[in-house]
Structure formats: structure tokens, C-alpha cells
mmCIF file of C-alpha atoms in Angstrom:
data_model
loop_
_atom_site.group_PDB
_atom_site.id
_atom_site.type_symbol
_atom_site.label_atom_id
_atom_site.label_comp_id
_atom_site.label_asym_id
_atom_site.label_seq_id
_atom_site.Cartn_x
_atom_site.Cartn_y
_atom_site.Cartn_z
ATOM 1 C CA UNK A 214 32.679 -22.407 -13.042
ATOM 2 C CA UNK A 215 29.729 -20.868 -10.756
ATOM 3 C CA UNK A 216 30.728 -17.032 -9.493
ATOM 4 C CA UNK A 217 31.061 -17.421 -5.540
ATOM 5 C CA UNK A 218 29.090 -14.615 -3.948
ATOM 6 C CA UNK A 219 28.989 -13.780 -0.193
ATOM 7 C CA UNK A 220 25.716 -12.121 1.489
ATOM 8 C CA UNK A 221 25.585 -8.996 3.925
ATOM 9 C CA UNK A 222 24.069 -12.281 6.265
ATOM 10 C CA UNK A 223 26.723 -14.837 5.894
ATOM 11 C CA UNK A 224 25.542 -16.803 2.898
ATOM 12 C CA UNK A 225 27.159 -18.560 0.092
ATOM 13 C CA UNK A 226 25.871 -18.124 -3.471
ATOM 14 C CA UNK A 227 26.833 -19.581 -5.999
ATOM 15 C CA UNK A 228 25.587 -18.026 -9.379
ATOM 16 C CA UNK A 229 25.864 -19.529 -12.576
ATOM 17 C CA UNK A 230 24.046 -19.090 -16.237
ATOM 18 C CA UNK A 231 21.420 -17.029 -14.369
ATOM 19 C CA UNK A 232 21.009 -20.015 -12.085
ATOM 20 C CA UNK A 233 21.220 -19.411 -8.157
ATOM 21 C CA UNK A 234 21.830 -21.525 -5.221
ATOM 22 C CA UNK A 235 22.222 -20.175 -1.994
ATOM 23 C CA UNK A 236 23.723 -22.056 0.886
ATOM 24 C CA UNK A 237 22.646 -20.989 4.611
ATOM 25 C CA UNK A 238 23.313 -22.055 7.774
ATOM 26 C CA UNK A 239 22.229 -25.033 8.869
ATOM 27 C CA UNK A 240 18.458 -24.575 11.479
ATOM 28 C CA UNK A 241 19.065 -26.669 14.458
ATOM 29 C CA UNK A 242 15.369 -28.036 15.312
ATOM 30 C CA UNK A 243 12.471 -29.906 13.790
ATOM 31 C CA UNK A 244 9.319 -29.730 11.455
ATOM 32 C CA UNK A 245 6.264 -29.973 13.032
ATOM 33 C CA UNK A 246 5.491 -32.954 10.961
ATOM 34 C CA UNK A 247 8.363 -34.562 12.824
ATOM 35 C CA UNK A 248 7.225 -33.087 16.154
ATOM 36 C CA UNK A 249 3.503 -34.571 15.184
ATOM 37 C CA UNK A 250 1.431 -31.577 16.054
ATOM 38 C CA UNK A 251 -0.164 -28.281 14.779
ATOM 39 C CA UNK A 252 1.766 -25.135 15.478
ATOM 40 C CA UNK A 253 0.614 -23.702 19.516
ATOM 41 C CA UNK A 254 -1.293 -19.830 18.911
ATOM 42 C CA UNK A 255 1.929 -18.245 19.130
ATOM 43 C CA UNK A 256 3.528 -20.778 16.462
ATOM 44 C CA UNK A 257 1.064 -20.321 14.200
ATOM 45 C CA UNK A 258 0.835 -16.122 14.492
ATOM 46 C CA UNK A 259 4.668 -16.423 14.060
ATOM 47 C CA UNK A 260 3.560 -18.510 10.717
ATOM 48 C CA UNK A 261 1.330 -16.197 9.570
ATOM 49 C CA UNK A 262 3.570 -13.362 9.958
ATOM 50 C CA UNK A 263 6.307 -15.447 8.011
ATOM 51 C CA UNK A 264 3.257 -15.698 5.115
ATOM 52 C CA UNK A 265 2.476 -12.111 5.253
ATOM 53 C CA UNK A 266 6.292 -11.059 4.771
ATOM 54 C CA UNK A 267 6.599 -13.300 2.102
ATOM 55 C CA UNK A 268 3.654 -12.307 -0.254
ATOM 56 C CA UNK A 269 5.059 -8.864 0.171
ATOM 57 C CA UNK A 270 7.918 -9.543 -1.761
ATOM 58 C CA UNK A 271 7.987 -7.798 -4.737
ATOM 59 C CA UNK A 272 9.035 -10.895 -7.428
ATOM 60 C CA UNK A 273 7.470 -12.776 -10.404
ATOM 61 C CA UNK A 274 9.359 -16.150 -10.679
ATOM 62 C CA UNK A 275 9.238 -18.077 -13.874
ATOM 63 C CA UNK A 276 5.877 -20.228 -13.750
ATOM 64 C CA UNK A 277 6.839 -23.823 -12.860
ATOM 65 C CA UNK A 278 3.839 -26.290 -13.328
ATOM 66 C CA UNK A 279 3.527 -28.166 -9.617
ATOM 67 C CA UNK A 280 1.024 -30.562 -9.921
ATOM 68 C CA UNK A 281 0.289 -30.448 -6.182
ATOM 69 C CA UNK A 282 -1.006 -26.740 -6.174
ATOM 70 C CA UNK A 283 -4.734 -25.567 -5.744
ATOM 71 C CA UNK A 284 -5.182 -24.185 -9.063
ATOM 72 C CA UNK A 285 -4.324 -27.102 -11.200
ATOM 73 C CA UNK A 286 -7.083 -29.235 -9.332
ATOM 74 C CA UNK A 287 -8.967 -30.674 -12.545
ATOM 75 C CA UNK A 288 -5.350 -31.930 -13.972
ATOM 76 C CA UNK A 289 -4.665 -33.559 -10.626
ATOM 77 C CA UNK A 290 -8.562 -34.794 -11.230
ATOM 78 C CA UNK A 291 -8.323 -36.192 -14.471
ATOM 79 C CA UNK A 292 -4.721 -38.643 -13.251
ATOM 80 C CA UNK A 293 -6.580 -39.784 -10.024
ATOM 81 C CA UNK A 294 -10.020 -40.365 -10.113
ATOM 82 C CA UNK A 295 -10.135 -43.676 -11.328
ATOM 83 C CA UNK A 296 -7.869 -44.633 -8.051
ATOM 84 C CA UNK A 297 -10.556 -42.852 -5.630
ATOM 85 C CA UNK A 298 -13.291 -44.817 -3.717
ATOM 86 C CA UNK A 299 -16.834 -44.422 -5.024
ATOM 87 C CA UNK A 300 -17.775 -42.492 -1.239
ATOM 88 C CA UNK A 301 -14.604 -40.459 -1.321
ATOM 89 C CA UNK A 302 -14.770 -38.944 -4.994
ATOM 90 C CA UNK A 303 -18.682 -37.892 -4.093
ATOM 91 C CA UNK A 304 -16.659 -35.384 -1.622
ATOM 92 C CA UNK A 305 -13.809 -34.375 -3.946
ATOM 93 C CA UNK A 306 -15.932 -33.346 -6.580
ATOM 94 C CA UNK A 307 -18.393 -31.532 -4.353
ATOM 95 C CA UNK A 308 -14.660 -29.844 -3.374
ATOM 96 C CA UNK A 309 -14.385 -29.069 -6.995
ATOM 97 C CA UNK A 310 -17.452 -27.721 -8.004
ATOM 98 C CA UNK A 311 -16.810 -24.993 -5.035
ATOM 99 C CA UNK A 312 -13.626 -24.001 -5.859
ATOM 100 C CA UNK A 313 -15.121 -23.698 -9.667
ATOM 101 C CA UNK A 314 -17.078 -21.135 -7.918
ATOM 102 C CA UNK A 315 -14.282 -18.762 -6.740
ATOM 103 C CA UNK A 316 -13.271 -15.812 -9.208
ATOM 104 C CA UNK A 317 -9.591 -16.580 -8.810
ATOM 105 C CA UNK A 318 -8.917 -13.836 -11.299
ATOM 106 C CA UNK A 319 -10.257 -11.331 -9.499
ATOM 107 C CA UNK A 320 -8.615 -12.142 -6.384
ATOM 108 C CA UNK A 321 -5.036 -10.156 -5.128
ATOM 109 C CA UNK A 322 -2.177 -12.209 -6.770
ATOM 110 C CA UNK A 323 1.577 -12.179 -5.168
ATOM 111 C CA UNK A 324 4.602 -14.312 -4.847
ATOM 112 C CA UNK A 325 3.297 -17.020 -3.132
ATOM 113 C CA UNK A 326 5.762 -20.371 -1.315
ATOM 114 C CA UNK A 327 2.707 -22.355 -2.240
ATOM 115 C CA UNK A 328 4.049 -25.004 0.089
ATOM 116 C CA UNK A 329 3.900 -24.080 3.772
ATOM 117 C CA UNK A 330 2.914 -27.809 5.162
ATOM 118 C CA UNK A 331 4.365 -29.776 8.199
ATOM 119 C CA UNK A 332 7.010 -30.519 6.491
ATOM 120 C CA UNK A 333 8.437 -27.627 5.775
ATOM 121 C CA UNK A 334 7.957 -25.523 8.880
ATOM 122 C CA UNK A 335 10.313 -25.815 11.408
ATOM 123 C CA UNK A 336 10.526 -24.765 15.175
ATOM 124 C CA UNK A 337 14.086 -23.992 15.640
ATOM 125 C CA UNK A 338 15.678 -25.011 18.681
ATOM 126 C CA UNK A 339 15.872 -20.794 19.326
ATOM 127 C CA UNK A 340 12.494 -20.522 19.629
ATOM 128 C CA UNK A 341 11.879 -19.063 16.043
ATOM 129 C CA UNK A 342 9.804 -20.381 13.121
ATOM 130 C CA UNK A 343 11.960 -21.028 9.675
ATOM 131 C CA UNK A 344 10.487 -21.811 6.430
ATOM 132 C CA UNK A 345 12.319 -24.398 3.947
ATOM 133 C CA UNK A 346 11.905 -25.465 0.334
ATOM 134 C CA UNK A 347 10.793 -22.270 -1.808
ATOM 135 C CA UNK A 348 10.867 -25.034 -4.786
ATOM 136 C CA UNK A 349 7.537 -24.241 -6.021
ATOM 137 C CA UNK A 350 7.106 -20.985 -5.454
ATOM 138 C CA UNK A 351 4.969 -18.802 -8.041
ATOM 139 C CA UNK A 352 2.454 -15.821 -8.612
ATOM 140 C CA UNK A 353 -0.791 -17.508 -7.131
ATOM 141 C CA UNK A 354 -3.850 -15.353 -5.528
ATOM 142 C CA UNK A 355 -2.105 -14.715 -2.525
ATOM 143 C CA UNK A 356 -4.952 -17.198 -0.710
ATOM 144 C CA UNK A 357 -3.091 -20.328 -1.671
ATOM 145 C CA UNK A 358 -0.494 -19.380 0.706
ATOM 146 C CA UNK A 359 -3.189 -19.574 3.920
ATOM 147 C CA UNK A 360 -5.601 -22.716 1.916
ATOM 148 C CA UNK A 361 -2.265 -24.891 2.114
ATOM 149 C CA UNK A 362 -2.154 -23.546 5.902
ATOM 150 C CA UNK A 363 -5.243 -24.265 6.887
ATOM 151 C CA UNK A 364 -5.491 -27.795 4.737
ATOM 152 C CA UNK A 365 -2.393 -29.246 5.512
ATOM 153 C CA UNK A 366 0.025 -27.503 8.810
ATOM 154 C CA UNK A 367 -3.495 -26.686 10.963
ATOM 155 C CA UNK A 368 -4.969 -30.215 10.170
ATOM 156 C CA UNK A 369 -5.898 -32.012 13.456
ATOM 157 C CA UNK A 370 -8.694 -34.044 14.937
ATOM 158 C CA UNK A 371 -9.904 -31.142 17.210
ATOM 159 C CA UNK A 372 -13.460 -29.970 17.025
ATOM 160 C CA UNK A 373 -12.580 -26.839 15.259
ATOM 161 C CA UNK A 374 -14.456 -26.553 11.624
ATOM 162 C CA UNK A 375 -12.392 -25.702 8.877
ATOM 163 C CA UNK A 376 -14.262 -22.216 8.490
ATOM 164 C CA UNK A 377 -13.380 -21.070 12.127
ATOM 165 C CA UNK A 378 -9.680 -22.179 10.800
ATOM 166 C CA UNK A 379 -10.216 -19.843 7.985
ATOM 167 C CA UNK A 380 -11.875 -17.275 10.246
ATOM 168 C CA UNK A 381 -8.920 -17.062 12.544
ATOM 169 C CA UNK A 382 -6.303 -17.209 9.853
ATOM 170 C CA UNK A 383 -7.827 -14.638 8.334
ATOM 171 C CA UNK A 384 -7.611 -12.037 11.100
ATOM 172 C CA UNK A 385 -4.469 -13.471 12.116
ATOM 173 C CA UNK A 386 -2.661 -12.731 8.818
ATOM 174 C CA UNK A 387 -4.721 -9.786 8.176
ATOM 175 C CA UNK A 388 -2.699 -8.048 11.261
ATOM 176 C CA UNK A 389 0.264 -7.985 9.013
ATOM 177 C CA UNK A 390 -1.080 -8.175 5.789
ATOM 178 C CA UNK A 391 -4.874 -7.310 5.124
ATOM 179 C CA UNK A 392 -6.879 -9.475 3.082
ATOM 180 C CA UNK A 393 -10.035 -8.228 0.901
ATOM 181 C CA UNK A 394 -13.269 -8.854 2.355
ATOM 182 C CA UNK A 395 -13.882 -10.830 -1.095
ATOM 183 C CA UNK A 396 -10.574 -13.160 -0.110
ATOM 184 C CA UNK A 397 -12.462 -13.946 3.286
ATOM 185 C CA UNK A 398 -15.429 -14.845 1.696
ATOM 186 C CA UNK A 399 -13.410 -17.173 -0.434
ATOM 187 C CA UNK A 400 -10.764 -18.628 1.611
ATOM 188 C CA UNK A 401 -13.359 -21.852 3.225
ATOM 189 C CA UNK A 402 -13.914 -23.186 -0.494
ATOM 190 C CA UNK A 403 -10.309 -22.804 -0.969
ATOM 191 C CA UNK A 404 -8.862 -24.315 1.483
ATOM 192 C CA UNK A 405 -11.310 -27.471 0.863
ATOM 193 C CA UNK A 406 -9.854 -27.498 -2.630
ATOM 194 C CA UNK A 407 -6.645 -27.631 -0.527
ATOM 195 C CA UNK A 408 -7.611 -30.569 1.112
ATOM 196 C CA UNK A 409 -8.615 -32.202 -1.993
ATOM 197 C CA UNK A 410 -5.375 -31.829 -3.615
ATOM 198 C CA UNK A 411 -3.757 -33.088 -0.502
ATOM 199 C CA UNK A 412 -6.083 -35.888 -1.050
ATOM 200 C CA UNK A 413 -5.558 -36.480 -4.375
ATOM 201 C CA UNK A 414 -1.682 -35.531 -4.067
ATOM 202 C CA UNK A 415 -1.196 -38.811 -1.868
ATOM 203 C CA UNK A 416 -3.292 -40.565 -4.766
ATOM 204 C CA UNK A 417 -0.754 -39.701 -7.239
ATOM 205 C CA UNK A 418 1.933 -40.735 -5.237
ATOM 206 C CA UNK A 419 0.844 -43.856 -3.989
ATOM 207 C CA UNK A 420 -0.934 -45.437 -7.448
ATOM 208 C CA UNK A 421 1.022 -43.620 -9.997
ATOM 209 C CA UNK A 422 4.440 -42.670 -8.895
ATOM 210 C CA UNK A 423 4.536 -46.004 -6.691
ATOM 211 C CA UNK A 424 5.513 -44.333 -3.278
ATOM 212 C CA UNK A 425 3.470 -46.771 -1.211
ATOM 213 C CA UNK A 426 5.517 -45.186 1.993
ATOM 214 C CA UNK A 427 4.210 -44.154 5.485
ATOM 215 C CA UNK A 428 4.559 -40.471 4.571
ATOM 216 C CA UNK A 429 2.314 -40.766 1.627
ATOM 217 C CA UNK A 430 -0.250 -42.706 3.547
ATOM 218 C CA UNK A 431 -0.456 -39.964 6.270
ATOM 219 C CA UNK A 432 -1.061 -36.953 3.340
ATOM 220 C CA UNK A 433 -3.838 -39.806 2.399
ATOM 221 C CA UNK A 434 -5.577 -40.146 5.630
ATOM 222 C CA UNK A 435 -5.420 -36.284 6.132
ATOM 223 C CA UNK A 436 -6.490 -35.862 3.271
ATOM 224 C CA UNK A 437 -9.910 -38.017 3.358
ATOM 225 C CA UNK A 438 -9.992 -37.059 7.194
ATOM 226 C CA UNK A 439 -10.265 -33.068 6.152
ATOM 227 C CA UNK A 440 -12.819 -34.082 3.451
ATOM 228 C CA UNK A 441 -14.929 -35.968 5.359
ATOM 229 C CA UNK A 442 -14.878 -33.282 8.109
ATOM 230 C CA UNK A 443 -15.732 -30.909 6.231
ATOM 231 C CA UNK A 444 -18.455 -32.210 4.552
#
């Protein structure tokens, strides 16, 4: 039987074989994918400063292979090109070659959520900004965290380009956690790579996996939407 532990903060773990799952209180409020908007200048500082405090945690999970994430881009490739238009695969592979183009070894690694999308950001009903589903979590250069930020929660059909995204998420985060000036240079090529995989992502779930849903067609058209932009 799982050991029952009790927190400082009130939750319930339950530990077992090395194994944890921790039970919190329940966050009265909604995701901004549910609310069916971008995060306001103060949500999105808020955000950032939820990133920052989370790449500063000192912890190297075991690697778990998530075939969404940025850096396995030519294995998501190689599953869904055959299922991409002829005008929209022109753009993912231009995506490609630029993210070929990043050092990604060279850049500052860190615990990264890897996952910080509409989904799972929520604006609690207090006012405060809670982040769910640490499920694919890993060491990634710590840009993944702000690519998925910019490509996925900070999609919208404003005007602004996705390097003045990048440009103000940069400074943003950089207020609690500084990035390199050789992570700023990088950050526009990968957050398009972002984009891509959010692209290809809604591929893989809608002609491989089957989950022809209203959810996966949304991650499609932002996906070809950011691509297209950007471009």
C-alpha cells in the first residue's frame, strides 16, 4: 500500500515504489482556452514569472519522449508529412530548416513544463495564475518553455508579429530570470518550430490517432494560422 504523506501546504501524497502523486486542492476558475483569449499584460507577466520560477528549480526528471515537444520536430516530421497540404509543408519545412539552425546545445538547459498552452493555464477565480499538468516535463534549453508561450497561449489574430511576441517575452521573463543575449537571438526561429509542432501535433492527432474532435481542429487552424503569419 502507497505511504500517505502530508505537506507543510495541505497536500496529500501518496508515495509508492519511488512513484509520487500529489493531490492539491481543487483551483476554482478556468483555462484561458476555455475563456477563448490570450492572457491581458498583467496575465501574461504573472505567466512569465510562473516560467521563470519554474526553470529555477533545481531537478533533472527522468527523460520521457513527448512527441509534441520542439526538439523532436523531424520525428513528428517523418509521421505527418504525407497528411500535410502541398502549400502548408512548403512553410513547415522552411520552419525546420531554421530551427536546424539554432545551436540548441549551446543554449542554457533547465527543468522545463514544456507545456504551458491554453489549456493548461488557468485564471483562478482569486485573481492568480495556476499552472496544471507537469506530465511532460524535462531538461530542455530553457527556451522551450517561452517558444510553447509564444506559439500556442499568445496566439491571436492581432497584428503583432511573432518576433515582437518574442521581443516582449523576452524582456518580460528576463525581469525574473535573464536570458543570454544568444537565447534572444534564437527564441523567433524557435518559437516558429513551436508553431510547427503545434501544426503538425493536430496532424498526428487527427490522421493517425483518429481524434477528428473540435479541440484538435482548433490546435490545426492555429497551427497553419501561426505559419502562415509568420511567413
Amino acid at each position: 500500500h502507497p505511504e500517505l504523506l502530508t505537506t507543510e501546504a495541505g497536500e496529500t501524497t501518496y508515495s509508492d515504489s519511488g512513484v509520487t502523486l500529489v493531490l492539491m486542492q481543487f483551483v476554482e476558475g478556468k483555462s484561458f482556452l476555455e475563456l477563448d483569449r490570450t492572457p491581458s499584460d498583467e496575465e501574461r507577466k504573472a505567466v512569465l514569472e510562473q516560467a521563470a520560477k519554474v526553470n529555477s528549480i533545481d531537478y533533472e526528471p527522468l527523460y520521457l519522449f513527448d512527441s509534441w515537444a520542439i526538439p523532436n520536430i523531424h520525428t513528428m516530421f517523418e509521421k505527418v508529412s504525407q497528411y500535410i497540404a502541398p502549400e502548408d509543408l512548403l512553410l513547415v519545412e522552411r520552419a525546420i530548416a531554421a530551427y536546424d539552425d539554432i545551436p540548441t546545445d549551446d543554449l542554457p538547459h533547465c527543468f522545463v513544463h514544456g507545456d504551458f498552452t491554453k489549456a493548461n493555464v488557468i485564471k483562478g477565480e482569486d485573481g492568480k495564475i495556476y499552472i496544471l499538468d507537469f506530465s511532460v516535463a524535462n531538461r530542455y534549453p530553457r527556451l522551450q518553455e517561452l517558444a510553447v508561450i509564444v506559439a500556442n497561449l499568445l496566439h491571436d489574430d492581432g497584428e503583432e508579429t511573432l518576433e515582437q511576441k518574442c521581443e516582449r517575452v523576452a524582456d518580460e521573463y528576463s525581469e525574473f530570470n535573464p536570458l543570454t543575449d544568444q537565447e534572444r537571438k534564437h527564441l523567433p526561429d524557435y518559437a516558429l518550430a513551436g508553431v510547427a509542432m503545434e501544426f503538425m501535433g493536430a496532424h498526428q492527432e487527427k490522421y493517425i490517432n483518429g481524434n477528428d474532435t473540435e479541440e484538435t481542429d482548433y490546435w490545426l487552424s492555429l497551427g497553419r494560422e501561426g505559419l502562415r503569419k509568420a511567413q
